[in-house]
mmCIF file of N, CA and C in Angstrom:
data_model
loop_
_atom_site.group_PDB
_atom_site.id
_atom_site.type_symbol
_atom_site.label_atom_id
_atom_site.label_comp_id
_atom_site.label_asym_id
_atom_site.label_seq_id
_atom_site.Cartn_x
_atom_site.Cartn_y
_atom_site.Cartn_z
ATOM 1 N N MET F 11 0.845 -1.159 0.000
ATOM 2 C CA MET F 11 0.000 0.000 0.000
ATOM 3 C C MET F 11 0.900 1.234 0.000
ATOM 4 N N LYS F 12 0.638 2.159 -0.906
ATOM 5 C CA LYS F 12 1.456 3.364 -1.017
ATOM 6 C C LYS F 12 0.800 4.536 -0.315
ATOM 7 N N ILE F 13 1.629 5.251 0.423
ATOM 8 C CA ILE F 13 1.221 6.513 1.042
ATOM 9 C C ILE F 13 2.047 7.594 0.366
ATOM 10 N N ILE F 14 1.374 8.523 -0.295
ATOM 11 C CA ILE F 14 2.073 9.573 -1.045
ATOM 12 C C ILE F 14 2.056 10.864 -0.237
ATOM 13 N N ASN F 15 3.241 11.510 -0.162
ATOM 14 C CA ASN F 15 3.330 12.815 0.493
ATOM 15 C C ASN F 15 4.156 13.759 -0.370
ATOM 16 N N ASP F 16 4.451 14.942 0.129
ATOM 17 C CA ASP F 16 5.165 15.978 -0.639
ATOM 18 C C ASP F 16 6.572 15.558 -1.045
ATOM 19 N N LEU F 17 7.211 14.721 -0.245
ATOM 20 C CA LEU F 17 8.598 14.351 -0.498
ATOM 21 C C LEU F 17 8.758 13.074 -1.319
ATOM 22 N N GLY F 18 7.677 12.364 -1.519
ATOM 23 C CA GLY F 18 7.756 11.100 -2.252
ATOM 24 C C GLY F 18 6.649 10.174 -1.812
ATOM 25 N N TYR F 19 6.977 8.897 -1.615
ATOM 26 C CA TYR F 19 5.958 7.944 -1.182
ATOM 27 C C TYR F 19 6.564 6.911 -0.236
ATOM 28 N N ILE F 20 5.678 6.288 0.510
ATOM 29 C CA ILE F 20 6.043 5.200 1.410
ATOM 30 C C ILE F 20 5.264 3.985 0.938
ATOM 31 N N ASP F 21 5.938 2.885 0.684
ATOM 32 C CA ASP F 21 5.295 1.656 0.245
ATOM 33 C C ASP F 21 5.373 0.638 1.381
ATOM 34 N N ILE F 22 4.222 0.291 1.948
ATOM 35 C CA ILE F 22 4.156 -0.673 3.037
ATOM 36 C C ILE F 22 3.586 -1.977 2.466
ATOM 37 N N THR F 23 4.361 -3.045 2.558
ATOM 38 C CA THR F 23 3.933 -4.320 1.980
ATOM 39 C C THR F 23 2.930 -5.025 2.896
ATOM 40 N N ARG F 24 2.202 -5.950 2.308
ATOM 41 C CA ARG F 24 1.258 -6.754 3.099
ATOM 42 C C ARG F 24 1.997 -7.588 4.135
ATOM 43 N N LYS F 25 3.208 -8.049 3.793
ATOM 44 C CA LYS F 25 3.994 -8.827 4.754
ATOM 45 C C LYS F 25 4.355 -7.977 5.965
ATOM 46 N N ALA F 26 4.725 -6.719 5.746
ATOM 47 C CA ALA F 26 5.054 -5.830 6.866
ATOM 48 C C ALA F 26 3.838 -5.631 7.772
ATOM 49 N N ILE F 27 2.672 -5.456 7.165
ATOM 50 C CA ILE F 27 1.444 -5.288 7.949
ATOM 51 C C ILE F 27 1.132 -6.584 8.698
ATOM 52 N N ALA F 28 1.329 -7.730 8.036
ATOM 53 C CA ALA F 28 1.106 -9.023 8.684
ATOM 54 C C ALA F 28 2.068 -9.230 9.848
ATOM 55 N N ASP F 29 3.319 -8.799 9.697
ATOM 56 C CA ASP F 29 4.298 -8.892 10.791
ATOM 57 C C ASP F 29 3.826 -8.088 12.002
ATOM 58 N N ILE F 30 3.377 -6.873 11.761
ATOM 59 C CA ILE F 30 2.902 -6.012 12.851
ATOM 60 C C ILE F 30 1.692 -6.650 13.532
ATOM 61 N N ALA F 31 0.728 -7.111 12.727
ATOM 62 C CA ALA F 31 -0.487 -7.707 13.272
ATOM 63 C C ALA F 31 -0.177 -8.991 14.045
ATOM 64 N N GLY F 32 0.683 -9.836 13.505
ATOM 65 C CA GLY F 32 1.052 -11.082 14.178
ATOM 66 C C GLY F 32 1.754 -10.837 15.494
ATOM 67 N N ASN F 33 2.681 -9.896 15.511
ATOM 68 C CA ASN F 33 3.387 -9.572 16.754
ATOM 69 C C ASN F 33 2.445 -8.967 17.788
ATOM 70 N N ALA F 34 1.522 -8.113 17.349
ATOM 71 C CA ALA F 34 0.558 -7.509 18.266
ATOM 72 C C ALA F 34 -0.359 -8.571 18.862
ATOM 73 N N ALA F 35 -0.785 -9.525 18.053
ATOM 74 C CA ALA F 35 -1.646 -10.604 18.547
ATOM 75 C C ALA F 35 -0.895 -11.463 19.563
ATOM 76 N N MET F 36 0.371 -11.757 19.290
ATOM 77 C CA MET F 36 1.161 -12.614 20.173
ATOM 78 C C MET F 36 1.372 -11.993 21.553
ATOM 79 N N GLU F 37 1.200 -10.690 21.683
ATOM 80 C CA GLU F 37 1.343 -10.017 22.973
ATOM 81 C C GLU F 37 0.146 -10.264 23.891
ATOM 82 N N CYS F 38 -0.941 -10.765 23.359
ATOM 83 C CA CYS F 38 -2.198 -10.868 24.099
ATOM 84 C C CYS F 38 -2.243 -12.104 24.990
ATOM 85 N N TYR F 39 -2.769 -11.909 26.186
ATOM 86 C CA TYR F 39 -2.938 -12.995 27.149
ATOM 87 C C TYR F 39 -3.966 -13.997 26.628
ATOM 88 N N GLY F 40 -3.669 -15.261 26.791
ATOM 89 C CA GLY F 40 -4.594 -16.306 26.386
ATOM 90 C C GLY F 40 -4.323 -16.866 25.006
ATOM 91 N N LEU F 41 -3.408 -16.253 24.278
ATOM 92 C CA LEU F 41 -3.075 -16.729 22.942
ATOM 93 C C LEU F 41 -1.875 -17.671 23.035
ATOM 94 N N VAL F 42 -2.049 -18.905 22.559
ATOM 95 C CA VAL F 42 -0.951 -19.871 22.554
ATOM 96 C C VAL F 42 -0.030 -19.583 21.385
ATOM 97 N N GLY F 43 -0.613 -19.289 20.220
ATOM 98 C CA GLY F 43 0.178 -18.998 19.032
ATOM 99 C C GLY F 43 -0.739 -18.780 17.843
ATOM 100 N N MET F 44 -0.134 -18.552 16.722
ATOM 101 C CA MET F 44 -0.863 -18.377 15.476
ATOM 102 C C MET F 44 -0.878 -19.716 14.753
ATOM 103 N N ALA F 45 -1.895 -19.915 13.916
ATOM 104 C CA ALA F 45 -1.984 -21.130 13.105
ATOM 105 C C ALA F 45 -1.860 -20.742 11.643
ATOM 106 N N HIS F 46 -1.310 -21.626 10.846
ATOM 107 C CA HIS F 46 -1.155 -21.345 9.420
ATOM 108 C C HIS F 46 -2.536 -21.147 8.811
ATOM 109 N N LYS F 47 -2.693 -20.113 7.979
ATOM 110 C CA LYS F 47 -4.012 -19.814 7.411
ATOM 111 C C LYS F 47 -4.497 -20.862 6.428
ATOM 112 N N ARG F 48 -3.612 -21.746 5.980
ATOM 113 C CA ARG F 48 -4.003 -22.840 5.100
ATOM 114 C C ARG F 48 -3.627 -24.168 5.753
ATOM 115 N N GLY F 49 -4.410 -24.577 6.750
ATOM 116 C CA GLY F 49 -4.140 -25.846 7.429
ATOM 117 C C GLY F 49 -4.291 -27.010 6.473
ATOM 118 N N LYS F 50 -3.455 -28.027 6.618
ATOM 119 C CA LYS F 50 -3.497 -29.190 5.725
ATOM 120 C C LYS F 50 -3.865 -30.431 6.512
ATOM 121 N N ASP F 51 -4.797 -31.208 5.989
ATOM 122 C CA ASP F 51 -5.168 -32.507 6.539
ATOM 123 C C ASP F 51 -5.560 -32.447 8.016
ATOM 124 N N GLY F 52 -6.096 -31.333 8.470
ATOM 125 C CA GLY F 52 -6.519 -31.213 9.853
ATOM 126 C C GLY F 52 -5.383 -31.025 10.832
ATOM 127 N N LEU F 53 -4.161 -30.968 10.353
ATOM 128 C CA LEU F 53 -3.011 -30.750 11.230
ATOM 129 C C LEU F 53 -2.824 -29.260 11.457
ATOM 130 N N ILE F 54 -2.580 -28.904 12.700
ATOM 131 C CA ILE F 54 -2.418 -27.498 13.045
ATOM 132 C C ILE F 54 -1.015 -27.289 13.592
ATOM 133 N N GLU F 55 -0.290 -26.399 12.973
ATOM 134 C CA GLU F 55 1.068 -26.074 13.396
ATOM 135 C C GLU F 55 1.022 -24.760 14.156
ATOM 136 N N ILE F 56 1.615 -24.736 15.347
ATOM 137 C CA ILE F 56 1.671 -23.502 16.127
ATOM 138 C C ILE F 56 2.815 -22.655 15.596
ATOM 139 N N LEU F 57 2.469 -21.448 15.179
ATOM 140 C CA LEU F 57 3.464 -20.520 14.653
ATOM 141 C C LEU F 57 3.723 -19.433 15.688
ATOM 142 N N SER F 58 4.973 -19.096 15.881
ATOM 143 C CA SER F 58 5.306 -17.996 16.790
ATOM 144 C C SER F 58 6.578 -17.329 16.295
ATOM 145 N N GLY F 59 6.894 -16.227 16.903
ATOM 146 C CA GLY F 59 8.104 -15.498 16.529
ATOM 147 C C GLY F 59 8.055 -14.997 15.101
ATOM 148 N N ASP F 60 9.079 -15.321 14.329
ATOM 149 C CA ASP F 60 9.189 -14.843 12.953
ATOM 150 C C ASP F 60 8.128 -15.439 12.033
ATOM 151 N N GLN F 61 7.534 -16.549 12.419
ATOM 152 C CA GLN F 61 6.540 -17.203 11.568
ATOM 153 C C GLN F 61 5.113 -16.760 11.867
ATOM 154 N N ALA F 62 4.914 -15.910 12.869
ATOM 155 C CA ALA F 62 3.560 -15.500 13.271
ATOM 156 C C ALA F 62 2.799 -14.853 12.118
ATOM 157 N N ASN F 63 3.507 -14.207 11.186
ATOM 158 C CA ASN F 63 2.821 -13.539 10.064
ATOM 159 C C ASN F 63 2.142 -14.515 9.114
ATOM 160 N N LYS F 64 2.519 -15.806 9.166
ATOM 161 C CA LYS F 64 1.882 -16.803 8.298
ATOM 162 C C LYS F 64 0.465 -17.123 8.746
ATOM 163 N N GLY F 65 0.109 -16.710 9.945
ATOM 164 C CA GLY F 65 -1.244 -16.890 10.444
ATOM 165 C C GLY F 65 -2.081 -15.639 10.289
ATOM 166 N N VAL F 66 -1.635 -14.742 9.412
ATOM 167 C CA VAL F 66 -2.322 -13.460 9.207
ATOM 168 C C VAL F 66 -2.582 -13.260 7.717
ATOM 169 N N GLY F 67 -3.810 -12.903 7.393
ATOM 170 C CA GLY F 67 -4.162 -12.538 6.022
ATOM 171 C C GLY F 67 -4.466 -11.049 5.973
ATOM 172 N N VAL F 68 -3.929 -10.357 4.993
ATOM 173 C CA VAL F 68 -4.143 -8.915 4.858
ATOM 174 C C VAL F 68 -4.708 -8.625 3.479
ATOM 175 N N LYS F 69 -5.834 -7.932 3.451
ATOM 176 C CA LYS F 69 -6.439 -7.475 2.203
ATOM 177 C C LYS F 69 -6.568 -5.960 2.275
ATOM 178 N N ILE F 70 -6.508 -5.326 1.105
ATOM 179 C CA ILE F 70 -6.662 -3.874 1.034
ATOM 180 C C ILE F 70 -7.877 -3.566 0.179
ATOM 181 N N GLU F 71 -8.832 -2.839 0.769
ATOM 182 C CA GLU F 71 -10.035 -2.433 0.053
ATOM 183 C C GLU F 71 -10.250 -0.939 0.254
ATOM 184 N N GLU F 72 -10.208 -0.188 -0.817
ATOM 185 C CA GLU F 72 -10.495 1.251 -0.780
ATOM 186 C C GLU F 72 -9.699 1.971 0.308
ATOM 187 N N ASP F 73 -8.400 1.786 0.340
ATOM 188 C CA ASP F 73 -7.496 2.438 1.298
ATOM 189 C C ASP F 73 -7.749 2.044 2.748
ATOM 190 N N HIS F 74 -8.403 0.922 2.982
ATOM 191 C CA HIS F 74 -8.600 0.398 4.321
ATOM 192 C C HIS F 74 -8.109 -1.053 4.356
ATOM 193 N N LEU F 75 -7.706 -1.490 5.537
ATOM 194 C CA LEU F 75 -7.184 -2.842 5.701
ATOM 195 C C LEU F 75 -8.243 -3.774 6.265
ATOM 196 N N ILE F 76 -8.235 -4.992 5.776
ATOM 197 C CA ILE F 76 -9.038 -6.072 6.332
ATOM 198 C C ILE F 76 -8.044 -7.152 6.742
ATOM 199 N N ILE F 77 -8.066 -7.501 8.018
ATOM 200 C CA ILE F 77 -7.078 -8.423 8.570
ATOM 201 C C ILE F 77 -7.788 -9.666 9.093
ATOM 202 N N ASP F 78 -7.301 -10.828 8.674
ATOM 203 C CA ASP F 78 -7.807 -12.116 9.164
ATOM 204 C C ASP F 78 -6.700 -12.776 9.978
ATOM 205 N N LEU F 79 -7.030 -13.143 11.217
ATOM 206 C CA LEU F 79 -6.071 -13.788 12.104
ATOM 207 C C LEU F 79 -6.529 -15.218 12.375
ATOM 208 N N TYR F 80 -5.600 -16.162 12.334
ATOM 209 C CA TYR F 80 -5.873 -17.561 12.609
ATOM 210 C C TYR F 80 -5.093 -17.922 13.866
ATOM 211 N N VAL F 81 -5.824 -18.168 14.962
ATOM 212 C CA VAL F 81 -5.177 -18.259 16.268
ATOM 213 C C VAL F 81 -5.482 -19.564 16.984
ATOM 214 N N ILE F 82 -4.615 -19.870 17.937
ATOM 215 C CA ILE F 82 -4.797 -20.991 18.850
ATOM 216 C C ILE F 82 -4.880 -20.385 20.251
ATOM 217 N N ILE F 83 -5.987 -20.662 20.923
ATOM 218 C CA ILE F 83 -6.279 -20.067 22.223
ATOM 219 C C ILE F 83 -5.971 -21.069 23.334
ATOM 220 N N GLU F 84 -5.597 -20.543 24.493
ATOM 221 C CA GLU F 84 -5.327 -21.368 25.666
ATOM 222 C C GLU F 84 -6.628 -21.930 26.240
ATOM 223 N N TYR F 85 -6.576 -23.162 26.688
ATOM 224 C CA TYR F 85 -7.738 -23.828 27.268
ATOM 225 C C TYR F 85 -8.166 -23.127 28.565
ATOM 226 N N ALA F 86 -9.469 -23.119 28.836
ATOM 227 C CA ALA F 86 -10.073 -22.619 30.077
ATOM 228 C C ALA F 86 -10.078 -21.093 30.182
ATOM 229 N N ILE F 87 -9.883 -20.421 29.089
ATOM 230 C CA ILE F 87 -9.976 -18.957 29.066
ATOM 231 C C ILE F 87 -11.101 -18.598 28.107
ATOM 232 N N LYS F 88 -11.910 -17.624 28.483
ATOM 233 C CA LYS F 88 -13.064 -17.244 27.674
ATOM 234 C C LYS F 88 -12.597 -16.735 26.307
ATOM 235 N N ILE F 89 -13.008 -17.430 25.266
ATOM 236 C CA ILE F 89 -12.568 -17.145 23.900
ATOM 237 C C ILE F 89 -12.957 -15.740 23.473
ATOM 238 N N SER F 90 -14.169 -15.303 23.792
ATOM 239 C CA SER F 90 -14.624 -13.984 23.346
ATOM 240 C C SER F 90 -13.788 -12.859 23.948
ATOM 241 N N VAL F 91 -13.362 -13.023 25.192
ATOM 242 C CA VAL F 91 -12.533 -11.993 25.838
ATOM 243 C C VAL F 91 -11.159 -11.927 25.187
ATOM 244 N N VAL F 92 -10.569 -13.095 24.927
ATOM 245 C CA VAL F 92 -9.260 -13.136 24.270
ATOM 246 C C VAL F 92 -9.357 -12.530 22.876
ATOM 247 N N ALA F 93 -10.408 -12.893 22.115
ATOM 248 C CA ALA F 93 -10.578 -12.377 20.749
ATOM 249 C C ALA F 93 -10.755 -10.860 20.746
ATOM 250 N N GLU F 94 -11.544 -10.329 21.680
ATOM 251 C CA GLU F 94 -11.729 -8.869 21.760
ATOM 252 C C GLU F 94 -10.416 -8.166 22.086
ATOM 253 N N ASN F 95 -9.628 -8.761 22.980
ATOM 254 C CA ASN F 95 -8.327 -8.201 23.326
ATOM 255 C C ASN F 95 -7.391 -8.214 22.117
ATOM 256 N N ILE F 96 -7.395 -9.305 21.361
ATOM 257 C CA ILE F 96 -6.563 -9.411 20.156
ATOM 258 C C ILE F 96 -6.973 -8.346 19.145
ATOM 259 N N ILE F 97 -8.273 -8.219 18.892
ATOM 260 C CA ILE F 97 -8.764 -7.230 17.928
ATOM 261 C C ILE F 97 -8.342 -5.828 18.332
ATOM 262 N N SER F 98 -8.528 -5.495 19.596
ATOM 263 C CA SER F 98 -8.183 -4.157 20.081
ATOM 264 C C SER F 98 -6.694 -3.861 19.925
ATOM 265 N N ASN F 99 -5.849 -4.804 20.339
ATOM 266 C CA ASN F 99 -4.404 -4.572 20.273
ATOM 267 C C ASN F 99 -3.888 -4.534 18.841
ATOM 268 N N VAL F 100 -4.384 -5.431 17.986
ATOM 269 C CA VAL F 100 -3.939 -5.454 16.585
ATOM 270 C C VAL F 100 -4.344 -4.161 15.882
ATOM 271 N N LYS F 101 -5.584 -3.742 16.076
ATOM 272 C CA LYS F 101 -6.063 -2.496 15.447
ATOM 273 C C LYS F 101 -5.208 -1.311 15.894
ATOM 274 N N TYR F 102 -4.976 -1.217 17.191
ATOM 275 C CA TYR F 102 -4.187 -0.100 17.725
ATOM 276 C C TYR F 102 -2.765 -0.096 17.151
ATOM 277 N N GLN F 103 -2.093 -1.251 17.197
ATOM 278 C CA GLN F 103 -0.698 -1.305 16.745
ATOM 279 C C GLN F 103 -0.559 -1.068 15.244
ATOM 280 N N VAL F 104 -1.444 -1.657 14.443
ATOM 281 C CA VAL F 104 -1.355 -1.477 12.992
ATOM 282 C C VAL F 104 -1.608 -0.020 12.623
ATOM 283 N N GLU F 105 -2.646 0.590 13.187
ATOM 284 C CA GLU F 105 -2.939 1.992 12.866
ATOM 285 C C GLU F 105 -1.857 2.926 13.382
ATOM 286 N N LYS F 106 -1.303 2.632 14.550
ATOM 287 C CA LYS F 106 -0.245 3.476 15.121
ATOM 288 C C LYS F 106 1.043 3.400 14.294
ATOM 289 N N GLN F 107 1.424 2.194 13.881
ATOM 290 C CA GLN F 107 2.704 2.020 13.205
ATOM 291 C C GLN F 107 2.663 2.328 11.715
ATOM 292 N N THR F 108 1.485 2.238 11.092
ATOM 293 C CA THR F 108 1.423 2.434 9.640
ATOM 294 C C THR F 108 0.641 3.671 9.212
ATOM 295 N N SER F 109 -0.149 4.241 10.103
ATOM 296 C CA SER F 109 -1.056 5.359 9.786
ATOM 297 C C SER F 109 -2.145 4.954 8.793
ATOM 298 N N LEU F 110 -2.368 3.659 8.620
ATOM 299 C CA LEU F 110 -3.429 3.156 7.748
ATOM 300 C C LEU F 110 -4.638 2.809 8.611
ATOM 301 N N LYS F 111 -5.824 2.936 8.057
ATOM 302 C CA LYS F 111 -7.052 2.633 8.784
ATOM 303 C C LYS F 111 -7.433 1.165 8.606
ATOM 304 N N VAL F 112 -7.836 0.548 9.696
ATOM 305 C CA VAL F 112 -8.288 -0.835 9.682
ATOM 306 C C VAL F 112 -9.812 -0.837 9.633
ATOM 307 N N ARG F 113 -10.378 -1.481 8.634
ATOM 308 C CA ARG F 113 -11.827 -1.571 8.510
ATOM 309 C C ARG F 113 -12.377 -2.727 9.338
ATOM 310 N N ARG F 114 -11.703 -3.896 9.260
ATOM 311 C CA ARG F 114 -12.233 -5.068 9.945
ATOM 312 C C ARG F 114 -11.099 -6.014 10.320
ATOM 313 N N ILE F 115 -11.250 -6.635 11.491
ATOM 314 C CA ILE F 115 -10.335 -7.679 11.929
ATOM 315 C C ILE F 115 -11.175 -8.897 12.297
ATOM 316 N N SER F 116 -10.876 -10.023 11.679
ATOM 317 C CA SER F 116 -11.579 -11.276 11.987
ATOM 318 C C SER F 116 -10.616 -12.207 12.705
ATOM 319 N N VAL F 117 -11.071 -12.727 13.839
ATOM 320 C CA VAL F 117 -10.275 -13.688 14.601
ATOM 321 C C VAL F 117 -10.890 -15.062 14.390
ATOM 322 N N ASN F 118 -10.137 -15.955 13.767
ATOM 323 C CA ASN F 118 -10.573 -17.322 13.502
ATOM 324 C C ASN F 118 -9.872 -18.235 14.497
ATOM 325 N N VAL F 119 -10.627 -18.773 15.440
ATOM 326 C CA VAL F 119 -10.056 -19.661 16.445
ATOM 327 C C VAL F 119 -9.981 -21.065 15.827
ATOM 328 N N VAL F 120 -8.762 -21.495 15.553
ATOM 329 C CA VAL F 120 -8.522 -22.760 14.869
ATOM 330 C C VAL F 120 -8.476 -23.924 15.862
ATOM 331 N N SER F 121 -7.987 -23.653 17.068
ATOM 332 C CA SER F 121 -7.840 -24.717 18.055
ATOM 333 C C SER F 121 -7.762 -24.127 19.449
ATOM 334 N N VAL F 122 -7.993 -24.995 20.422
ATOM 335 C CA VAL F 122 -7.814 -24.642 21.841
ATOM 336 C C VAL F 122 -6.826 -25.640 22.404
ATOM 337 N N ARG F 123 -5.790 -25.153 23.065
ATOM 338 C CA ARG F 123 -4.727 -26.022 23.577
ATOM 339 C C ARG F 123 -4.641 -25.942 25.087
ATOM 340 N N VAL F 124 -4.313 -27.097 25.687
ATOM 341 C CA VAL F 124 -4.155 -27.180 27.150
ATOM 342 C C VAL F 124 -2.779 -26.695 27.509
#
């Protein structure tokens, strides 16, 4: 996504946005890790650290971002509270670091781990 100003332009890639979103999600309590957005054969791989962005999908529509997160939540913690916390933190960090507006964030709970 390009941001044009008087001095030139800033080009922010979808991977950079996914990195920010993945790292912001990983900061949230109750999150075990990210899951690959294209799970194969029902197997779920826990992604963390540098691979957290593989559990994030970023789309750009009319200068706004749509972010899909694929997460693994800790057992015995209320899923809705964790998801709301993830949405809030991801939205804040992405908008703060990129100056781009987030239209929607979807949290897809792929698994619950003990």
